[in-house]
Amino acid sequence: MTEESRERAQALNNLFEEAFEEIDPAAESPLYGQLCSLHERYGEAELIAVGGMKRILKVLDRHGNRQVAMARLHEDASDLLFDPLIREARLTALLEHPNIISVHDVGVDEGGQPYFTMDLKAGDGLDVVLQKALAHGGCSLADRLDIFLKVCDAMTYAHSRDVIHLDLKPANIQVGHYGEVLVCDWGLAKLIGDTDEIDDDVLLNPDLLSGMTVYGRVKGTPGYMAPEQIRGGIRDKRTDIYALGALLYAVLTCRPPLDGDTEAMLKAAVSGDIVPPIVRGSGVPESLSAVVMKAMALKPADRYASVSDLITDVRAFLGGFSPVAHESGPATEFLLFYRRHRVSCNVAAVFMAMVVVVTALFVDRLSDKREQAETLAARLRVEKQETGTLAESLQVEKEETETLAARLRVEKEDSEALLREVGRLATAPPDDVAAPGDQLSNDFFNQLPLVSYELSMRSVREMIDSEPERANEAHSWLGYLYFMSAEFTRAKPHFEINPERMRGLVRVNEALAESFDPEKHQISAIQLAGIIKTLESMNRIVMAEKMLSYDYASLGYREGYELAIAAMFGDHADCFSYEAGTRTLTVDAAGESFSLRTKNGQHPLRFLPIERLILVDTMISDSSEFAGLKALEVADLRGSQISSLGDLTLFPKLKTLIVRPDQLPQEEKDRLRALVQIRD
């Protein structure tokens, strides 16, 4: 055999040996080899939570190379707890849902102790989330409701598999950092219709458990347990619905539904003594509070029939609709409709406003055009009938000009007359006797005080500019007008120019200017009453009336205004008693004779909102005494001498008349009964 043949034979022999040589799989597949070399699946355990029956450990699952949560019984647990733990694991494993904790492995370790493993999620319990929200506001109501709806989704699925949880509470809800929500701790869960009395006896035995909320009596957590669960009655899906209502209570208020010791909470739950969440939490929507109270109804039949119905009501609120549990009125429904369609409603409102404005402008312009056409036609007819030449037309224009000039002269005379009235009041003797020709000016001021005031102010200022020789007199009038409008600081320099002209008023103004804060121009009703009393003591009745008229026209009614009104009646001020809450005025004259009008015939009571008038022991015999009470609805005239009401148009809102049996003639009663109710 040649050398080449021997080399070829040796190469073939080597190939044959390599083909039949055994290859170690571990050398080719290191991960496979790693699994084959493992003697224990789970690594060292780290305690992360402790419950009544079990403890939760964080362990490394070497098979999956990940951290998982392992549930084990307590080290000194009885063998009687083996089956409840395994039963919880298998029941949880049946529920495959994104919001229900997943079970990975169920087994027995080398020491004969049962265990099961499940997801290990980062995050906090819902109880911690709610505590942070209460302390720092870190989680909004919308976010908390989203968590609640995920819990409801999980329970809807569990109920579809005939599984009830029986221990729903914030501590058993795990909330992850990225929106994950998991319903955990199904240790008390059961299949509907399953009557496992052995498990119940075991779980109610305090000697076998390390700690429960209520030892040896009930399974569950006070505040989240339905009344039938506390009594040991039939537990079904509506038992979980009660717990979901309690969970929603906590989500809305960030507080548990019940406070106090265990006995107090159990008693409150059994009696249905639940404070609505809207009372305990600020900003709790009324509709969601109604949803909670329906879900936590004492009788199961009064609760939601299913978790889906509860979800529907919560989503109705989130969608801007009224939940079924909330009996809302038309106003609420309209507001909800607007919120749902805010943009459309705003657009429609703007469109309608534009239509109204455009229509109004069109009608206004059309009306103007029509008026212009009618005016032009009338003018043409007048010109055709009365003038045929340009000279006649000019004559008409001249007459119109003269008419306008005459009107301006009349207005000027009216302004000068009003100015004379101001001057007369400023220099009038203490008795303030009004001349017959002055009464019209007084009436005008009391009817239109702001207009009269402005006209007087303008006339006085024009006098200073046009009649320098009367400047001192005009400054006195300016001081008078500023005093009337309670601008005492502004009145002072004008009074000081001619202090002898109104000496008494000057002294009063100086005192008021020192005590009255010019930065707070609005005078109080009590201050006004004091000023009116002072003017009354100086016999400046007319000025007091006008000051009251101006004050009411500029500032209106305010608290204590009845004191200013009563001050107008001088010594009889104590006869008036006004109740602002019921708008009732009582006039008790104690047999004295006086009028409800002032000396100048004015009605100061018209400045009070009086709906009920009671006259006690008065000598009033004429109903026109209180004719200015336009808001009067009830008049008790038994304490008066009135025998006829005269014209009822003076009292447009009068509904009820109270009189003595013999006070009104029968024909007067017959006349009035057709218009008002008479009580005698």
XYZ file of C-alpha atoms in Angstrom, residues 141-624:
484
model
C -60.110 61.839 41.254
C -60.089 60.833 37.580
C -57.031 58.609 38.140
C -58.582 57.042 41.247
C -61.820 56.319 39.372
C -59.777 54.669 36.601
C -58.223 52.360 39.223
C -61.681 51.605 40.628
C -63.085 50.706 37.197
C -60.204 48.280 36.612
C -61.050 46.596 39.914
C -64.692 46.422 38.779
C -63.594 44.848 35.482
C -61.701 42.181 37.414
C -64.718 41.467 39.626
C -67.041 41.327 36.615
C -64.828 38.583 35.190
C -64.587 36.760 38.546
C -68.372 36.850 38.976
C -68.768 35.467 35.451
C -66.777 32.468 36.734
C -69.049 32.315 39.831
C -66.189 33.395 42.109
C -66.707 35.993 44.837
C -63.775 37.679 46.606
C -65.318 38.543 50.027
C -62.317 40.645 51.128
C -62.161 43.615 48.745
C -60.405 46.576 50.354
C -57.706 49.109 49.362
C -54.916 47.040 50.952
C -55.749 44.141 48.605
C -55.472 46.291 45.458
C -51.960 46.616 44.030
C -51.293 49.740 41.910
C -48.190 49.696 39.707
C -46.058 52.588 38.548
C -47.347 52.347 34.971
C -51.073 52.070 35.543
C -51.195 48.345 36.385
C -53.990 47.416 38.799
C -54.174 43.941 40.357
C -56.783 42.483 42.716
C -54.843 40.347 45.206
C -55.403 38.126 48.261
C -58.183 35.746 47.243
C -57.825 33.882 50.540
C -61.485 34.357 51.484
C -62.791 33.845 47.952
C -65.263 31.083 47.224
C -67.307 29.613 44.431
C -70.959 30.581 44.585
C -72.889 27.615 45.900
C -69.781 26.022 47.444
C -70.436 25.297 51.136
C -67.019 24.345 52.456
C -67.800 24.408 56.160
C -64.407 22.907 57.060
C -62.550 25.865 55.551
C -64.901 28.298 57.263
C -64.309 26.682 60.640
C -60.560 26.721 60.101
C -60.459 30.371 58.981
C -62.565 31.442 61.948
C -60.335 29.684 64.504
C -58.132 32.361 66.135
C -55.740 29.727 67.468
C -54.765 28.829 63.888
C -54.286 32.376 62.553
C -51.544 34.885 63.286
C -53.841 37.895 62.888
C -57.166 38.927 61.343
C -59.205 42.056 61.487
C -61.955 40.419 63.561
C -60.767 37.340 65.410
C -62.969 34.313 65.756
C -66.171 35.986 64.562
C -66.240 36.927 60.899
C -64.040 36.710 57.829
C -63.340 40.074 56.273
C -62.453 43.665 57.083
C -64.822 45.962 59.043
C -65.946 48.878 56.931
C -65.803 46.828 53.734
C -67.927 43.843 54.855
C -71.582 43.619 53.888
C -74.124 43.238 56.724
C -74.972 39.682 55.654
C -71.265 38.791 55.770
C -71.085 40.053 59.354
C -74.223 38.157 60.377
C -73.019 34.966 58.705
C -75.844 35.000 56.172
C -75.891 34.099 52.496
C -72.925 35.605 50.632
C -73.248 36.187 46.907
C -72.201 38.646 44.205
C -74.061 41.480 45.943
C -71.766 40.981 48.938
C -68.842 41.957 46.692
C -70.924 44.850 45.275
C -71.264 46.210 48.824
C -67.466 46.007 49.195
C -67.027 47.760 45.828
C -69.318 50.537 47.082
C -67.153 50.847 50.203
C -64.061 50.863 47.976
C -65.594 53.667 45.862
C -66.320 55.526 49.138
C -62.602 55.366 49.968
C -61.630 56.353 46.408
C -63.833 59.484 46.595
C -62.931 60.639 50.123
C -59.479 59.020 50.605
C -60.900 57.792 53.919
C -62.463 54.459 55.005
C -66.280 54.371 55.055
C -66.414 53.760 58.821
C -64.291 54.976 61.739
C -64.014 53.818 65.315
C -63.280 50.530 67.047
C -64.227 47.154 65.583
C -67.478 46.788 67.512
C -68.653 50.268 66.528
C -67.870 49.690 62.847
C -69.631 46.307 62.798
C -72.679 47.795 64.518
C -72.825 50.721 62.065
C -72.551 48.380 59.076
C -75.293 46.042 60.331
C -77.639 48.981 61.038
C -76.845 50.744 57.743
C -75.628 53.856 59.570
C -73.323 55.089 56.784
C -72.492 58.792 56.475
C -72.741 59.740 52.754
C -69.323 60.464 51.224
C -70.469 63.906 50.059
C -70.692 64.872 53.752
C -67.196 63.629 54.656
C -65.203 64.614 51.593
C -64.899 68.028 50.015
C -65.467 68.060 46.289
C -67.240 64.680 46.171
C -69.759 64.749 43.276
C -73.350 64.348 44.441
C -74.087 61.764 41.746
C -71.154 59.513 42.754
C -72.181 59.825 46.403
C -75.590 58.450 45.369
C -73.847 55.572 43.538
C -71.925 54.687 46.728
C -75.058 54.715 48.894
C -76.906 52.461 46.440
C -74.020 49.973 46.297
C -73.803 49.973 50.128
C -77.548 49.604 50.686
C -78.443 47.633 53.816
C -80.615 45.159 51.923
C -78.907 43.216 49.105
C -82.030 43.629 46.949
C -81.584 47.426 47.056
C -78.015 47.272 45.712
C -76.893 47.051 42.108
C -77.903 43.755 40.540
C -74.441 43.288 39.028
C -71.007 44.869 38.892
C -71.744 45.798 35.274
C -74.618 48.020 36.452
C -72.258 49.711 38.916
C -69.689 50.250 36.144
C -72.409 51.710 33.902
C -73.349 54.324 36.518
C -69.720 55.350 37.141
C -69.014 55.583 33.410
C -72.225 57.614 33.014
C -70.787 60.175 35.437
C -67.447 60.210 33.598
C -69.288 60.653 30.300
C -71.249 63.627 31.590
C -74.531 61.753 32.155
C -76.591 61.376 35.312
C -76.217 57.935 36.973
C -79.358 55.866 37.558
C -78.729 56.035 41.313
C -78.905 59.852 41.256
C -82.395 61.302 40.923
C -81.473 64.492 39.108
C -83.870 67.272 38.124
C -84.276 69.071 34.801
C -81.736 71.731 35.768
C -79.064 69.113 36.491
C -79.824 67.238 33.278
C -79.572 70.481 31.302
C -76.232 71.300 32.926
C -74.918 67.802 32.142
C -76.118 68.143 28.547
C -74.247 71.430 28.253
C -71.058 69.922 29.673
C -71.262 66.997 27.230
C -71.783 69.303 24.259
C -70.010 72.415 25.510
C -68.471 73.336 22.166
C -71.662 72.723 20.184
C -73.758 74.645 22.720
C -71.339 77.570 22.718
C -71.290 77.628 18.931
C -75.100 77.454 18.836
C -75.362 80.225 21.438
C -72.976 82.441 19.488
C -74.865 81.701 16.292
C -78.218 82.512 17.911
C -76.776 85.688 19.390
C -75.485 86.684 15.978
C -78.886 85.945 14.438
C -80.613 88.021 17.120
C -78.136 90.888 16.744
C -78.281 90.852 12.946
C -82.074 90.625 13.024
C -82.280 93.451 15.544
C -79.945 95.591 13.465
C -81.907 94.806 10.328
C -85.225 95.610 12.003
C -83.734 98.738 13.532
C -82.361 99.919 10.197
C -85.625 99.014 8.491
C -87.506 100.959 11.133
C -85.144 103.904 10.691
C -85.614 103.809 6.935
C -89.353 103.620 7.366
C -89.363 106.510 9.812
C -87.137 108.483 7.495
C -89.453 107.752 4.573
C -92.523 108.686 6.609
C -90.809 111.829 7.862
C -89.762 112.748 4.361
C -93.245 112.072 3.012
C -94.810 114.119 5.783
C -92.332 116.888 5.199
C -93.069 116.861 1.491
C -96.784 116.949 2.190
C -96.342 119.833 4.602
C -94.113 121.659 2.184
C -96.554 120.986 -0.634
C -99.572 122.040 1.388
C -98.157 124.969 3.359
C -95.259 126.225 1.271
C -94.781 126.545 -2.414
C -91.705 128.622 -2.426
C -88.246 128.591 -0.951
C -89.108 131.538 1.257
C -91.912 129.600 2.904
C -89.534 126.677 3.505
C -87.044 129.042 5.151
C -89.825 130.404 7.322
C -90.611 126.889 8.562
C -86.940 126.323 9.422
C -86.868 129.623 11.235
C -89.883 128.627 13.323
C -88.268 125.315 14.177
C -85.116 127.146 15.248
C -87.118 129.481 17.446
C -88.929 126.511 19.004
C -85.611 124.874 19.827
C -84.323 128.112 21.318
C -87.464 128.401 23.432
C -86.987 124.820 24.657
C -83.400 125.586 25.638
C -84.589 128.668 27.525
C -87.110 126.543 29.429
C -84.418 124.005 30.333
C -82.152 126.808 31.494
C -84.951 128.273 33.627
C -85.589 124.813 35.151
C -81.890 124.463 35.999
C -81.830 127.949 37.547
C -84.962 127.118 39.539
C -83.307 123.976 40.851
C -80.221 126.026 41.699
C -82.375 128.510 43.603
C -83.855 125.586 45.522
C -80.376 124.425 46.514
C -79.498 127.944 47.612
C -82.727 128.299 49.530
C -82.083 125.083 51.422
C -78.531 126.115 52.168
C -79.621 129.449 53.704
C -83.053 128.477 54.997
C -83.832 129.173 58.656
C -83.895 126.198 61.033
C -87.641 125.593 60.662
C -87.084 124.731 56.930
C -90.473 126.136 55.952
C -90.961 125.401 52.211
C -92.636 128.001 50.087
C -95.516 126.769 47.884
C -93.454 127.305 44.736
C -90.628 125.191 46.138
C -92.667 122.021 46.578
C -92.256 121.078 42.919
C -88.462 121.192 43.280
C -88.623 118.977 46.397
C -90.792 116.444 44.582
C -88.453 116.465 41.600
C -85.415 115.791 43.788
C -87.126 112.971 45.705
C -88.300 111.357 42.483
C -85.031 111.756 40.511
C -82.328 112.495 43.092
C -79.327 111.584 40.927
C -80.521 113.662 37.981
C -81.417 116.593 40.215
C -78.063 116.349 42.001
C -76.080 116.397 38.768
C -78.088 119.313 37.368
C -77.555 121.276 40.570
C -73.829 120.504 40.588
C -73.493 121.598 36.966
C -75.428 124.819 37.541
C -73.329 125.748 40.565
C -70.059 125.146 38.713
C -71.309 127.236 35.777
C -72.137 130.040 38.221
C -68.548 130.021 39.541
C -67.264 130.420 35.982
C -69.842 132.899 34.680
C -70.658 134.972 37.811
C -67.472 135.532 39.837
C -69.272 137.966 42.101
C -71.430 135.083 43.391
C -68.500 132.683 43.833
C -68.716 132.650 47.651
C -72.401 131.817 47.479
C -71.736 129.088 44.874
C -69.019 127.500 47.038
C -71.472 127.265 49.927
C -73.888 125.460 47.635
C -71.107 123.103 46.509
C -70.373 122.306 50.147
C -74.079 121.690 50.689
C -74.263 119.289 47.704
C -71.106 117.407 48.723
C -72.490 117.098 52.251
C -75.704 115.635 50.821
C -73.693 112.984 48.908
C -71.670 112.144 52.080
C -68.444 113.538 50.579
C -67.578 115.457 53.740
C -63.871 115.835 52.988
C -64.667 117.391 49.607
C -67.316 119.654 51.180
C -64.941 121.074 53.798
C -62.863 123.483 51.617
C -66.024 124.913 50.040
C -67.653 125.525 53.453
C -64.461 127.198 54.724
C -64.703 129.908 52.012
C -67.897 131.276 53.598
C -68.287 129.550 57.011
C -70.893 131.962 58.374
C -73.450 131.216 55.632
C -74.286 127.720 56.978
C -72.673 127.777 60.375
C -74.455 124.787 61.925
C -73.951 122.602 58.881
C -70.284 123.628 58.677
C -69.640 122.413 62.239
C -71.355 119.076 61.583
C -69.378 118.629 58.354
C -66.069 119.326 60.126
C -66.801 116.599 62.689
C -67.817 114.121 60.002
C -64.803 114.921 57.809
C -62.477 114.065 60.708
C -64.198 110.752 61.554
C -65.177 109.596 58.058
C -62.566 107.681 56.040
C -62.369 109.305 52.562
C -60.859 106.080 51.147
C -64.094 104.267 52.018
C -66.574 106.548 50.368
C -69.579 104.276 50.939
C -71.382 105.391 54.065
C -72.879 102.696 56.302
C -76.569 102.616 57.205
C -75.730 103.234 60.874
C -73.639 106.319 60.002
C -76.456 107.577 57.785
C -78.949 107.140 60.647
C -76.732 109.228 62.945
C -76.429 112.025 60.380
C -80.209 112.077 59.815
C -80.793 112.332 63.581
C -78.376 115.266 63.687
C -80.166 117.015 60.814
C -83.520 116.334 62.537
C -82.224 117.988 65.695
C -81.257 121.022 63.566
C -84.776 121.059 62.016
C -83.275 120.404 58.567
C -86.018 117.924 57.672
C -85.946 118.624 53.921
C -82.205 118.112 53.740
C -82.510 114.831 55.671
C -85.169 113.628 53.201
C -83.049 114.525 50.203
C -79.909 112.986 51.690
C -81.822 109.731 52.276
C -83.242 109.829 48.723
C -79.793 110.405 47.225
C -78.176 107.693 49.363
C -80.792 105.093 48.385
C -80.562 106.021 44.689
C -76.751 105.771 44.657
C -76.014 102.936 47.136
C -79.345 101.152 47.604
C -80.640 99.118 50.538
C -78.063 97.533 52.850
C -77.853 95.991 56.301
C -79.234 98.218 59.050
C -81.033 100.535 56.613
C -84.154 100.379 58.777
C -82.292 102.518 61.366
C -81.836 105.323 58.835
C -85.520 105.089 57.835
C -86.676 105.157 61.479
C -84.481 108.199 62.146
C -86.669 110.163 59.704
C -89.501 109.937 62.241
C -87.592 111.703 65.018
C -89.005 110.967 68.478
C -91.173 108.153 67.077
C -88.212 106.135 65.727
C -88.654 103.536 68.497
C -92.134 102.737 67.189
C -90.634 100.914 64.188
C -89.341 97.330 64.272
C -88.084 95.669 61.073
C -87.243 91.966 60.584
C -84.993 91.716 57.514
C -85.270 87.923 57.244
C -89.050 87.951 56.760
C -89.201 91.555 55.474
C -91.749 92.390 58.175
C -92.291 95.923 59.536
C -94.142 96.350 62.828
C -95.365 99.834 63.778
C -96.356 100.023 67.476
C -97.482 103.587 68.244
C -98.632 102.820 71.807
C -101.725 104.940 71.181
C -99.813 107.990 69.993
C -100.898 109.820 66.886
C -98.301 110.306 64.159
C -98.052 109.923 60.416
C -96.029 107.475 58.315
C -95.230 110.442 56.064
C -92.725 113.176 56.768
C -93.678 116.826 57.198
C -93.261 117.283 53.439
C -95.555 114.394 52.574
C -92.766 111.962 51.594
C -92.859 108.200 52.295
C -89.470 107.143 53.769
C -90.777 103.579 54.223
C -90.619 103.136 50.441
C -86.873 102.565 50.787
C -87.426 99.354 52.808
C -88.297 96.011 51.127
C -91.491 95.438 53.131
C -93.632 92.406 52.298
C -95.572 92.247 55.598
C -96.890 95.260 57.557
C -98.263 95.005 61.106
C -99.920 98.060 62.694
C -100.257 97.930 66.494
C -102.222 100.476 68.558
C -101.955 103.268 65.985
C -104.300 106.130 65.096
C -103.671 105.713 61.351
C -106.964 105.992 59.434
C -105.817 106.478 55.829
C -104.239 103.649 53.810
C -102.416 106.195 51.653
